[in-house]
Amino acid sequence: MMATFLKTLDAHGNDVNSCAFSPTLLATGSGDKAIRLWRLPDFEELSFSPLLGHSYYVNCCVFSLFGTMLASCSTDGKIILWNTETGESLHVWSHPDKSIVKVCAFSSDSLQLVTGATDNAICVFSTVTKELIRIIKMAHENFVSTVSFTPDNQHIISGSGNGDLKVWQAQNVHDNKCLYYNPECQDLGMALSSLAISPTFGSAAPNSQTPDDRTYFLLATCGGDSKINLWDLNVSPKCNTNLRCVLSGHIANVMMVAFSSDGKLLASGAMDKIVIVWCPIVGKMLFSLDSHSRYITSVAFSMDNKFLVSGSADRTAKVWKLDGTATSEAEDTPALIDLSADVADATPAANPAPSSVGPKPLLTWTPDDVADWLEEIGLGQYRDSFRENMIDGEEIQNLTNESLSQDLGIKALGHRQKLLRAVKIIREQGFYSPGKPSDESVPDEYLCPITRQLMTDPVIAADGFSYERESIQSWLRTGNRTSPMTNAPLAHENLTPNRSLKQIMQRIYELT
C-alpha cells in the first residue's frame, strides 16, 4: 500500500504548525505569522493569500464544516475568524488573559469555537454573536494542548501538557464541573499532544441507533510516550474511557493525529520526522512517509480522502495523493466492532503479542531478534539482508549511513535515517552507553534557544518556548521582560517544567 508524493508547499518562512482542509481549500498556518490558502486539487495559492493579522506564531488553524469560515489562533493571544471567500477578517477575539492560544476547534454546526491556552483555560466563543460565552479557568494544571467538541456537540474533550484528559458538558455554559478525568491518558504522564474523534464510529455514525441509549465515540490520543492510544469514549449514561488498543510505530513524541472523513484511516506525525497512516479499524499500520527534514507538526486528510498533507518544522507542507490503492485495505475491512459486540476476535489484531526483543539486553540480540525488531519499526523489507550479513545486537550499534547503503542495500535515505534514529533509541535499553552527543548531532528542539546547548532541565516560559531553566532565570533576573525568541512582552514570569521533553532527552541521551 503506497501513497504518491504530489507537491511540496514551501512558501512559508518558518515552521508550518498547522494544516486543515475544507471541501475546496487547504490552509497552512506558520511561525511566520501567516496563514496561506491553497486551491484544490492543484494546490495553487489563492490570489488574496496569505492572510495576515497575527503578530506572532500561528499555532493552529481550522475550517468550519462547509469551509466558509477559517479560525486561527496565535502566540499573540488572539483568535481570528476569517472569510475564506474574500480573505477578510470577520472578527478578532483576544484571550481574556492575553495568554498564548495553543489550539482551536469548531463545533460540528460551526456555531461555537473552543480554544485552549497556556494559562490552562478553555474558552468558548459564539461565531454568531461574536461573544465570549464561556471560560473554564484552570481547566487543567498545565497548559491546554488539545481540545475538541464531540461530533454531537454535547461535550468538550481537552488534554494538557501533563498528559491528562478531561470531559466537559458543552451545552450549559454556567456549569464548569469536569464530568470525567483521566490523569494519565499517555504513559508516564507525558504531554498529550493531540486528540481526534472518529466521525463515523458509534454515536457519530449517521442514523446510529445505540443500545441502551448509550452515547459513545472512538477517541485517538497521542503524546510524549511515542504511542497512539485508541479509546472507547463513553459519555452517556456514564462518562469514562476504556483503552481499546495501542498503536506503536513511532520512536519519538507523536505531535498530531487525524482521522479521515470516513473514519477508515488515521494519520499520525511525530518528532521522528515520520508520518504513519493506520487502519484504526483493526489497529494496523498501513504505510509510513518519510520526506521531511525536521519533525512533523501536523497532518490532515482532505474531505474526499484523496489527499493527505503533513506540515513540518522544516518550513514546508508535503501533499500526498491517496488513490484507490492507498485505501483499499481499509475499505475491504469490516466496520469497527461495536462496544456491545464480542470483541474477543479483534483483540489479537489490535493488541499484538509483545516482541521477544524488548526485554532482552541489546548485546544478547541474535540476527533473528534484529530481524523481528526491523519488522516492528516498519522496515521489515530489510530483515533478510540483515540476517544474511549476521547483524546482531553488537553489530547493530556500529552501523553507519555508509554501511547501511553500501553493505546492506538500503538505498532510500529516509529509511537509513529512520533506522539510525531507532538504533539511538534502543541503545539506552541495553548495556550500551552512547555518551553525551555533540551539539551538531542534537536536533534544534533539544537545544536551549539562549545558549544553544543541550537542555537538561527544560521549562516552558510565557512565550510558549522551552529554555534551560538556569538560562531563562538568568535572563529574567537581569531585568528582561520580553521573550528571547520574539522580543514580545512576557505575560508573566512563571516557568512550567517541560516534563515530556525532559523524559524524551533522558531516554535518548541518558541525561540525569
Short mmCIF file of C-alpha atoms in Angstrom, two decimals:
data_model
loop_
_atom_site.label_atom_id
_atom_site.label_comp_id
_atom_site.label_asym_id
_atom_site.label_seq_id
_atom_site.Cartn_x
_atom_site.Cartn_y
_atom_site.Cartn_z
CA MET A 1 0.00 0.00 0.00
CA MET A 2 1.51 3.27 -1.14
CA ALA A 3 0.81 6.99 -1.33
CA THR A 4 2.09 9.07 -4.22
CA PHE A 5 4.02 12.24 -3.44
CA LEU A 6 2.36 15.16 -5.22
CA LYS A 7 3.78 18.53 -4.19
CA THR A 8 5.88 20.50 -1.70
CA LEU A 9 4.42 23.79 -0.48
CA ASP A 10 7.39 25.92 0.56
CA ALA A 11 6.05 29.48 0.67
CA HIS A 12 6.24 29.84 4.45
CA GLY A 13 9.25 31.42 6.12
CA ASN A 14 9.03 29.47 9.39
CA ASP A 15 7.68 26.23 10.85
CA VAL A 16 4.39 25.04 9.38
CA ASN A 17 2.47 24.50 12.62
CA SER A 18 -0.98 23.59 11.34
CA CYS A 19 -2.75 22.18 8.27
CA ALA A 20 -6.50 21.96 7.63
CA PHE A 21 -8.80 21.10 4.72
CA SER A 22 -12.17 22.45 3.64
CA PRO A 23 -14.06 20.88 0.72
CA THR A 24 -12.20 23.15 -1.72
CA LEU A 25 -9.17 24.57 0.14
CA LEU A 26 -6.09 23.71 2.17
CA ALA A 27 -4.96 26.12 4.89
CA THR A 28 -1.46 26.16 6.39
CA GLY A 29 -0.51 28.23 9.44
CA SER A 30 3.07 29.08 10.30
CA GLY A 31 5.52 30.60 12.71
CA ASP A 32 5.97 33.34 10.10
CA LYS A 33 2.64 34.80 11.40
CA ALA A 34 0.79 33.96 8.16
CA ILE A 35 -1.98 31.63 7.05
CA ARG A 36 -1.83 30.57 3.42
CA LEU A 37 -4.76 29.22 1.40
CA TRP A 38 -4.27 26.71 -1.42
CA ARG A 39 -6.87 25.72 -4.01
CA LEU A 40 -7.77 22.07 -4.54
CA PRO A 41 -6.90 19.94 -6.45
CA ASP A 42 -3.89 21.75 -7.97
CA PHE A 43 -2.73 23.32 -4.66
CA GLU A 44 -2.07 26.72 -6.21
CA GLU A 45 -2.14 29.61 -3.74
CA LEU A 46 -5.16 31.93 -3.82
CA SER A 47 -4.69 35.50 -5.02
CA PHE A 48 -5.59 37.04 -1.63
CA SER A 49 -3.31 34.68 0.30
CA PRO A 50 -1.53 34.98 2.72
CA LEU A 51 -3.92 36.04 5.45
CA LEU A 52 -2.08 38.46 7.73
CA GLY A 53 -3.44 39.55 11.09
CA HIS A 54 -1.38 37.84 13.76
CA SER A 55 1.71 39.45 15.22
CA TYR A 56 3.39 36.18 16.32
CA TYR A 57 3.34 32.45 15.64
CA VAL A 58 0.15 30.94 14.23
CA ASN A 59 -0.31 27.79 16.31
CA CYS A 60 -3.50 26.35 14.83
CA CYS A 61 -5.98 26.94 12.02
CA VAL A 62 -9.30 25.13 11.41
CA PHE A 63 -12.17 25.36 8.90
CA SER A 64 -15.85 25.42 9.70
CA LEU A 65 -17.85 22.45 8.41
CA PHE A 66 -18.62 23.88 4.97
CA GLY A 67 -15.38 25.83 4.71
CA THR A 68 -16.91 29.31 4.63
CA MET A 69 -15.03 30.36 7.77
CA LEU A 70 -11.50 29.76 8.99
CA ALA A 71 -10.36 30.26 12.59
CA SER A 72 -6.75 30.78 13.61
CA CYS A 73 -5.05 31.23 16.98
CA SER A 74 -1.63 32.51 17.86
CA THR A 75 1.11 33.17 20.36
CA ASP A 76 -0.10 36.78 20.29
CA GLY A 77 -3.15 35.73 22.33
CA LYS A 78 -5.60 36.44 19.51
CA ILE A 79 -8.16 34.27 17.74
CA ILE A 80 -9.17 35.50 14.28
CA LEU A 81 -12.23 34.44 12.29
CA TRP A 82 -11.72 34.73 8.52
CA ASN A 83 -14.00 34.79 5.47
CA THR A 84 -12.47 32.17 3.16
CA GLU A 85 -14.14 33.60 0.05
CA THR A 86 -12.55 37.04 0.40
CA GLY A 87 -9.72 36.61 2.90
CA GLU A 88 -11.21 39.34 5.10
CA SER A 89 -11.18 39.22 8.88
CA LEU A 90 -14.69 38.70 10.26
CA HIS A 91 -13.78 39.14 13.92
CA VAL A 92 -10.80 39.23 16.27
CA TRP A 93 -11.02 37.91 19.83
CA SER A 94 -8.35 38.42 22.46
CA HIS A 95 -7.83 35.77 25.08
CA PRO A 96 -9.04 37.15 28.44
CA ASP A 97 -5.55 37.00 29.97
CA LYS A 98 -3.78 37.60 26.64
CA SER A 99 -2.08 34.22 27.06
CA ILE A 100 -0.76 32.13 24.19
CA VAL A 101 -3.63 30.30 22.48
CA LYS A 102 -2.39 26.84 21.51
CA VAL A 103 -5.41 25.27 19.82
CA CYS A 104 -8.90 25.99 18.49
CA ALA A 105 -11.76 23.85 17.16
CA PHE A 106 -15.23 24.46 15.72
CA SER A 107 -18.36 22.69 16.90
CA SER A 108 -19.80 20.47 14.15
CA ASP A 109 -22.55 23.04 13.48
CA SER A 110 -19.91 25.83 13.33
CA LEU A 111 -21.88 27.94 15.83
CA GLN A 112 -19.19 27.81 18.50
CA LEU A 113 -15.40 27.87 18.67
CA VAL A 114 -13.46 26.39 21.59
CA THR A 115 -9.86 27.33 22.43
CA GLY A 116 -7.13 26.14 24.80
CA ALA A 117 -4.33 28.34 26.14
CA THR A 118 -1.13 28.37 28.18
CA ASP A 119 -2.90 29.90 31.19
CA ASN A 120 -4.62 26.48 31.49
CA ALA A 121 -8.00 27.93 30.46
CA ILE A 122 -10.64 26.78 27.97
CA CYS A 123 -12.73 29.45 26.25
CA VAL A 124 -15.85 29.10 24.11
CA PHE A 125 -16.85 31.83 21.65
CA SER A 126 -20.04 32.27 19.64
CA THR A 127 -19.39 32.65 15.91
CA VAL A 128 -22.86 34.23 15.58
CA THR A 129 -22.85 36.91 18.29
CA LYS A 130 -19.03 37.04 18.41
CA GLU A 131 -19.18 36.98 22.23
CA LEU A 132 -17.09 35.05 24.72
CA ILE A 133 -19.82 32.83 26.13
CA ARG A 134 -17.81 30.64 28.49
CA ILE A 135 -14.45 30.39 30.20
CA ILE A 136 -13.22 27.46 32.28
CA LYS A 137 -10.33 28.86 34.27
CA MET A 138 -7.63 26.42 35.38
CA ALA A 139 -9.28 23.66 33.36
CA HIS A 140 -6.02 21.74 33.74
CA GLU A 141 -2.97 22.03 35.97
CA ASN A 142 -0.81 22.61 32.88
CA PHE A 143 -1.37 24.33 29.54
CA VAL A 144 -4.27 23.12 27.39
CA SER A 145 -2.58 21.36 24.47
CA THR A 146 -5.59 19.98 22.58
CA VAL A 147 -9.36 20.40 22.59
CA SER A 148 -12.36 19.23 20.57
CA PHE A 149 -16.14 19.04 20.55
CA THR A 150 -17.70 15.59 20.32
CA PRO A 151 -19.49 15.08 16.96
CA ASP A 152 -22.90 15.64 18.61
CA ASN A 153 -21.70 18.94 20.17
CA GLN A 154 -22.79 17.76 23.62
CA HIS A 155 -19.33 17.52 25.17
CA ILE A 156 -15.88 19.12 25.03
CA ILE A 157 -12.78 16.93 25.31
CA SER A 158 -9.49 18.52 26.38
CA GLY A 159 -5.94 17.41 27.10
CA SER A 160 -2.94 19.09 28.70
CA GLY A 161 0.81 19.25 28.98
CA ASN A 162 0.58 16.88 31.97
CA GLY A 163 -0.83 14.09 29.81
CA ASP A 164 -4.30 14.13 31.38
CA LEU A 165 -7.68 14.19 29.62
CA LYS A 166 -10.97 15.75 30.77
CA VAL A 167 -14.55 15.67 29.54
CA TRP A 168 -16.88 18.67 29.97
CA GLN A 169 -20.53 19.18 29.10
CA ALA A 170 -20.87 21.71 26.30
CA GLN A 171 -24.46 22.99 26.44
CA ASN A 172 -24.77 24.56 29.90
CA VAL A 173 -22.27 27.42 29.75
CA HIS A 174 -22.59 28.04 33.50
CA ASP A 175 -21.62 24.50 34.55
CA ASN A 176 -17.82 24.20 34.58
CA LYS A 177 -17.67 20.97 36.54
CA CYS A 178 -15.48 18.30 34.93
CA LEU A 179 -17.55 15.19 34.09
CA TYR A 180 -14.63 12.81 33.76
CA TYR A 181 -10.87 12.91 34.42
CA ASN A 182 -8.24 10.50 33.07
CA PRO A 183 -4.99 11.51 34.86
CA GLU A 184 -2.64 9.53 32.58
CA CYS A 185 -4.06 9.43 29.09
CA GLN A 186 -0.49 8.89 27.86
CA ASP A 187 2.06 6.71 29.67
CA LEU A 188 4.14 8.21 32.48
CA GLY A 189 2.09 11.39 32.48
CA MET A 190 3.79 12.66 29.32
CA ALA A 191 2.19 15.57 27.47
CA LEU A 192 -0.96 14.85 25.47
CA SER A 193 -0.14 16.50 22.15
CA SER A 194 -3.29 15.88 20.14
CA LEU A 195 -6.66 14.14 20.14
CA ALA A 196 -9.10 13.24 17.38
CA ILE A 197 -12.58 11.71 17.39
CA SER A 198 -13.74 9.36 14.63
CA PRO A 199 -16.50 10.99 12.55
CA THR A 200 -18.19 7.64 11.79
CA PHE A 201 -17.83 5.34 14.80
CA GLY A 202 -20.52 4.65 17.39
CA SER A 203 -22.82 7.58 18.07
CA ALA A 204 -21.02 9.65 15.40
CA ALA A 205 -22.32 7.38 12.63
CA PRO A 206 -25.22 8.77 10.58
CA ASN A 207 -28.59 7.46 11.79
CA SER A 208 -26.82 5.50 14.53
CA GLN A 209 -29.02 3.53 16.91
CA THR A 210 -27.03 2.64 20.00
CA PRO A 211 -28.11 0.05 22.56
CA ASP A 212 -29.49 1.15 25.94
CA ASP A 213 -29.41 4.83 24.91
CA ARG A 214 -25.63 4.69 25.14
CA THR A 215 -23.60 7.53 23.62
CA TYR A 216 -20.02 6.67 22.71
CA PHE A 217 -17.25 7.54 20.27
CA LEU A 218 -13.82 6.37 19.16
CA LEU A 219 -11.08 8.66 20.50
CA ALA A 220 -7.44 8.76 19.38
CA THR A 221 -4.79 10.43 21.55
CA CYS A 222 -1.03 10.84 21.21
CA GLY A 223 1.84 12.39 23.10
CA GLY A 224 5.34 12.18 24.50
CA ASP A 225 5.36 8.41 25.01
CA SER A 226 5.66 7.90 21.20
CA LYS A 227 2.38 5.94 21.06
CA ILE A 228 -1.14 6.47 19.75
CA ASN A 229 -3.90 5.25 22.06
CA LEU A 230 -7.35 4.34 20.74
CA TRP A 231 -10.10 4.68 23.35
CA ASP A 232 -13.76 3.91 23.66
CA LEU A 233 -15.06 7.28 24.87
CA ASN A 234 -18.36 6.76 26.68
CA VAL A 235 -20.29 9.91 27.54
CA SER A 236 -23.76 8.56 28.41
CA PRO A 237 -25.21 7.23 30.62
CA LYS A 238 -21.81 7.04 32.34
CA CYS A 239 -18.78 9.08 31.31
CA ASN A 240 -15.47 7.20 31.08
CA THR A 241 -12.76 5.91 28.73
CA ASN A 242 -11.70 2.34 28.00
CA LEU A 243 -8.41 1.69 26.22
CA ARG A 244 -9.14 -0.20 23.00
CA CYS A 245 -5.60 -0.65 21.66
CA VAL A 246 -2.15 0.97 21.42
CA LEU A 247 -0.55 1.76 18.05
CA SER A 248 3.25 1.55 18.16
CA GLY A 249 5.46 2.58 15.28
CA HIS A 250 6.91 5.99 16.06
CA ILE A 251 10.13 6.35 18.05
CA ALA A 252 9.62 9.91 19.33
CA ASN A 253 6.93 12.31 20.58
CA VAL A 254 3.81 11.99 18.41
CA MET A 255 2.66 15.53 17.69
CA MET A 256 -0.63 15.06 15.81
CA VAL A 257 -3.34 12.55 14.95
CA ALA A 258 -6.19 12.96 12.45
CA PHE A 259 -8.99 10.72 11.16
CA SER A 260 -10.09 10.65 7.54
CA SER A 261 -13.66 11.85 6.91
CA ASP A 262 -14.92 8.27 6.53
CA GLY A 263 -13.13 7.15 9.70
CA LYS A 264 -11.30 4.33 7.89
CA LEU A 265 -7.84 5.91 8.09
CA LEU A 266 -5.86 7.55 10.88
CA ALA A 267 -2.71 9.60 10.27
CA SER A 268 -0.05 10.48 12.83
CA GLY A 269 3.01 12.72 12.65
CA ALA A 270 5.91 12.75 15.10
CA MET A 271 9.25 14.22 16.08
CA ASP A 272 10.92 11.24 14.36
CA LYS A 273 10.06 13.07 11.07
CA ILE A 274 7.75 10.24 10.05
CA VAL A 275 4.07 10.25 9.03
CA ILE A 276 2.28 6.94 9.58
CA VAL A 277 -1.12 6.02 8.16
CA TRP A 278 -3.05 3.42 10.14
CA CYS A 279 -6.20 1.41 9.74
CA PRO A 280 -7.91 2.16 13.09
CA ILE A 281 -10.50 -0.48 12.28
CA VAL A 282 -8.05 -3.28 13.03
CA GLY A 283 -5.23 -1.34 14.71
CA LYS A 284 -2.74 -1.90 11.88
CA MET A 285 -0.05 0.25 10.26
CA LEU A 286 -0.70 0.65 6.53
CA PHE A 287 2.33 2.66 5.42
CA SER A 288 4.76 5.36 6.51
CA LEU A 289 6.00 8.50 4.76
CA ASP A 290 9.49 9.88 5.37
CA SER A 291 10.30 13.03 3.41
CA HIS A 292 10.59 15.90 5.90
CA SER A 293 13.99 17.04 7.17
CA ARG A 294 12.63 18.10 10.59
CA TYR A 295 9.87 16.95 12.91
CA ILE A 296 6.22 16.75 11.87
CA THR A 297 3.84 19.26 13.44
CA SER A 298 0.51 18.45 11.78
CA VAL A 299 -1.33 16.04 9.49
CA ALA A 300 -4.72 16.26 7.77
CA PHE A 301 -6.85 14.37 5.24
CA SER A 302 -8.87 16.14 2.55
CA MET A 303 -12.64 15.89 2.90
CA ASP A 304 -12.88 13.48 -0.07
CA ASN A 305 -9.96 11.38 1.29
CA LYS A 306 -7.99 11.87 -1.93
CA PHE A 307 -5.13 13.81 -0.32
CA LEU A 308 -3.01 13.73 2.82
CA VAL A 309 -0.92 16.72 3.89
CA SER A 310 1.83 16.95 6.50
CA GLY A 311 3.29 20.12 7.99
CA SER A 312 6.77 20.30 9.45
CA ALA A 313 9.31 22.40 11.28
CA ASP A 314 11.32 22.29 8.04
CA ARG A 315 9.00 25.13 6.87
CA THR A 316 7.20 23.01 4.27
CA ALA A 317 3.95 21.15 3.82
CA LYS A 318 4.03 17.95 1.78
CA VAL A 319 0.98 16.83 -0.21
CA TRP A 320 0.38 13.14 -0.95
CA LYS A 321 -2.22 11.62 -3.30
CA LEU A 322 -4.23 8.75 -1.86
CA ASP A 323 -5.74 6.80 -4.74
CA GLY A 324 -7.68 3.55 -4.59
CA THR A 325 -4.56 1.53 -3.80
CA ALA A 326 -3.94 3.59 -0.67
CA THR A 327 -7.32 2.97 0.89
CA SER A 328 -8.35 -0.43 -0.46
CA GLU A 329 -7.21 -2.37 2.59
CA ALA A 330 -9.26 -0.18 4.91
CA GLU A 331 -12.26 -0.29 2.58
CA ASP A 332 -12.19 -4.09 2.46
CA THR A 333 -12.08 -4.37 6.26
CA PRO A 334 -15.30 -4.85 8.29
CA ALA A 335 -16.58 -1.92 10.31
CA LEU A 336 -15.21 -1.26 13.78
CA ILE A 337 -16.55 -3.69 16.32
CA ASP A 338 -19.33 -2.17 18.40
CA LEU A 339 -18.98 -1.84 22.14
CA SER A 340 -21.95 -4.16 22.56
CA ALA A 341 -20.38 -6.85 20.38
CA ASP A 342 -17.99 -9.62 21.34
CA VAL A 343 -14.51 -8.11 20.90
CA ALA A 344 -12.56 -11.29 21.55
CA ASP A 345 -11.84 -11.87 17.86
CA ALA A 346 -10.44 -8.36 17.45
CA THR A 347 -8.06 -8.46 20.38
CA PRO A 348 -5.14 -10.20 18.62
CA ALA A 349 -5.20 -7.68 15.75
CA ALA A 350 -5.48 -4.62 17.98
CA ASN A 351 -3.06 -5.82 20.63
CA PRO A 352 -0.32 -7.96 19.07
CA ALA A 353 1.76 -10.06 21.44
CA PRO A 354 4.82 -8.27 22.76
CA SER A 355 8.02 -8.94 20.86
CA SER A 356 10.63 -11.14 22.45
CA VAL A 357 13.18 -8.48 21.57
CA GLY A 358 12.02 -5.82 24.05
CA PRO A 359 13.16 -7.17 27.43
CA LYS A 360 16.38 -8.78 26.15
CA PRO A 361 19.63 -6.86 26.69
CA LEU A 362 20.77 -5.38 23.40
CA LEU A 363 24.11 -7.20 23.40
CA THR A 364 22.30 -10.57 23.51
CA TRP A 365 20.16 -9.90 20.43
CA THR A 366 20.54 -12.55 17.74
CA PRO A 367 20.20 -11.81 14.00
CA ASP A 368 16.63 -13.15 14.27
CA ASP A 369 15.91 -10.69 17.10
CA VAL A 370 17.22 -7.84 14.95
CA ALA A 371 15.03 -9.02 12.06
CA ASP A 372 11.95 -9.02 14.30
CA TRP A 373 12.83 -5.53 15.54
CA LEU A 374 13.07 -4.27 11.95
CA GLU A 375 9.55 -5.57 11.39
CA GLU A 376 8.32 -3.69 14.48
CA ILE A 377 9.65 -0.33 13.29
CA GLY A 378 8.20 -0.72 9.81
CA LEU A 379 11.39 -1.69 7.97
CA GLY A 380 10.73 -5.42 7.64
CA GLN A 381 11.69 -5.39 3.96
CA TYR A 382 15.35 -5.36 5.07
CA ARG A 383 15.20 -8.27 7.52
CA ASP A 384 16.63 -10.83 5.06
CA SER A 385 19.60 -8.58 4.25
CA PHE A 386 20.37 -8.13 7.96
CA ARG A 387 20.10 -11.88 8.55
CA GLU A 388 22.39 -12.73 5.64
CA ASN A 389 25.01 -10.34 7.00
CA MET A 390 24.64 -11.73 10.54
CA ILE A 391 23.79 -8.33 12.09
CA ASP A 392 23.24 -8.98 15.80
CA GLY A 393 22.87 -6.77 18.87
CA GLU A 394 26.55 -5.91 18.93
CA GLU A 395 26.94 -5.19 15.23
CA ILE A 396 23.79 -3.06 15.01
CA GLN A 397 25.45 -0.45 17.24
CA ASN A 398 28.25 0.02 14.69
CA LEU A 399 26.03 0.72 11.69
CA THR A 400 26.63 3.94 9.76
CA ASN A 401 24.82 5.68 6.93
CA GLU A 402 27.52 4.38 4.56
CA SER A 403 27.35 0.75 5.72
CA LEU A 404 23.56 0.75 5.52
CA SER A 405 23.72 1.96 1.92
CA GLN A 406 26.70 0.04 0.54
CA ASP A 407 26.73 -3.19 2.58
CA LEU A 408 23.08 -3.73 3.42
CA GLY A 409 21.50 -2.27 0.29
CA ILE A 410 19.28 0.36 1.92
CA LYS A 411 19.16 2.95 -0.85
CA ALA A 412 16.36 5.15 0.50
CA LEU A 413 17.89 7.96 2.55
CA GLY A 414 14.74 8.26 4.65
CA HIS A 415 14.89 4.59 5.62
CA ARG A 416 18.55 4.86 6.59
CA GLN A 417 17.86 7.90 8.76
CA LYS A 418 14.85 6.23 10.39
CA LEU A 419 16.89 3.13 11.22
CA LEU A 420 19.79 5.10 12.69
CA ARG A 421 17.36 7.10 14.85
CA ALA A 422 15.78 3.87 16.05
CA VAL A 423 19.20 2.43 16.89
CA LYS A 424 19.90 5.52 19.00
CA ILE A 425 16.73 4.85 20.98
CA ILE A 426 17.33 1.15 21.65
CA ARG A 427 20.90 1.71 22.79
CA GLU A 428 19.64 3.06 26.09
CA GLN A 429 17.55 -0.06 26.62
CA GLY A 430 20.62 -2.32 26.75
CA PHE A 431 24.14 -2.11 28.16
CA TYR A 432 25.49 0.30 25.58
CA SER A 433 26.31 3.81 26.76
CA PRO A 434 26.49 6.26 23.88
CA GLY A 435 27.84 9.19 25.91
CA LYS A 436 26.85 12.82 25.59
CA PRO A 437 26.15 13.82 21.97
CA SER A 438 27.89 16.67 20.22
CA ASP A 439 25.83 19.78 19.62
CA GLU A 440 25.95 19.13 15.87
CA SER A 441 24.03 15.86 16.31
CA VAL A 442 21.30 17.31 18.53
CA PRO A 443 18.01 18.48 16.95
CA ASP A 444 17.21 22.17 17.46
CA GLU A 445 14.21 21.38 19.64
CA TYR A 446 16.56 19.89 22.29
CA LEU A 447 18.82 22.98 22.42
CA CYS A 448 18.19 25.99 24.62
CA PRO A 449 17.44 28.98 22.33
CA ILE A 450 19.59 31.23 24.56
CA THR A 451 22.76 29.14 24.99
CA ARG A 452 22.33 26.68 22.06
CA GLN A 453 23.38 23.93 24.48
CA LEU A 454 21.60 20.63 25.15
CA MET A 455 18.95 21.27 27.81
CA THR A 456 18.95 19.19 31.00
CA ASP A 457 16.11 20.98 32.84
CA PRO A 458 13.79 22.41 30.15
CA VAL A 459 10.99 24.76 31.20
CA ILE A 460 8.25 26.49 29.23
CA ALA A 461 8.09 30.28 29.51
CA ALA A 462 5.10 32.53 28.88
CA ASP A 463 6.03 32.81 25.19
CA GLY A 464 5.46 29.07 24.71
CA PHE A 465 9.12 28.27 24.04
CA SER A 466 11.27 25.85 26.05
CA TYR A 467 14.50 27.05 27.66
CA GLU A 468 17.12 25.68 30.03
CA ARG A 469 15.83 26.72 33.46
CA GLU A 470 19.06 28.41 34.59
CA SER A 471 19.37 30.35 31.32
CA ILE A 472 15.85 31.80 31.28
CA GLN A 473 16.02 32.57 35.01
CA SER A 474 19.24 34.49 34.40
CA TRP A 475 17.53 36.32 31.53
CA LEU A 476 14.69 37.38 33.83
CA ARG A 477 16.98 38.30 36.74
CA THR A 478 18.81 40.82 34.57
CA GLY A 479 15.58 42.78 34.12
CA ASN A 480 14.46 41.43 30.75
CA ARG A 481 10.68 41.25 30.49
CA THR A 482 10.49 40.24 26.84
CA SER A 483 10.72 36.91 25.04
CA PRO A 484 14.27 35.95 23.96
CA MET A 485 12.71 34.46 20.79
CA THR A 486 10.12 37.03 19.70
CA ASN A 487 11.06 40.14 21.70
CA ALA A 488 7.39 40.43 22.69
CA PRO A 489 6.49 41.30 26.31
CA LEU A 490 6.15 38.25 28.53
CA ALA A 491 2.66 37.97 30.09
CA HIS A 492 4.18 36.57 33.29
CA GLU A 493 7.43 35.11 34.66
CA ASN A 494 6.09 31.69 35.59
CA LEU A 495 8.12 28.73 34.31
CA THR A 496 6.48 25.35 33.73
CA PRO A 497 8.66 22.21 33.69
CA ASN A 498 8.59 20.57 30.24
CA ARG A 499 8.43 17.03 31.57
CA SER A 500 7.72 15.34 28.27
CA LEU A 501 10.72 16.94 26.55
CA LYS A 502 12.97 16.13 29.51
CA GLN A 503 11.88 12.50 29.52
CA ILE A 504 12.50 12.17 25.79
CA MET A 505 16.01 13.60 26.14
CA GLN A 506 16.73 11.40 29.15
CA ARG A 507 15.70 8.40 27.11
CA ILE A 508 17.85 9.35 24.12
CA TYR A 509 20.89 10.97 25.74
CA GLU A 510 20.95 9.34 29.18
CA LEU A 511 20.77 12.66 30.99
CA THR A 512 20.40 12.68 34.77
#
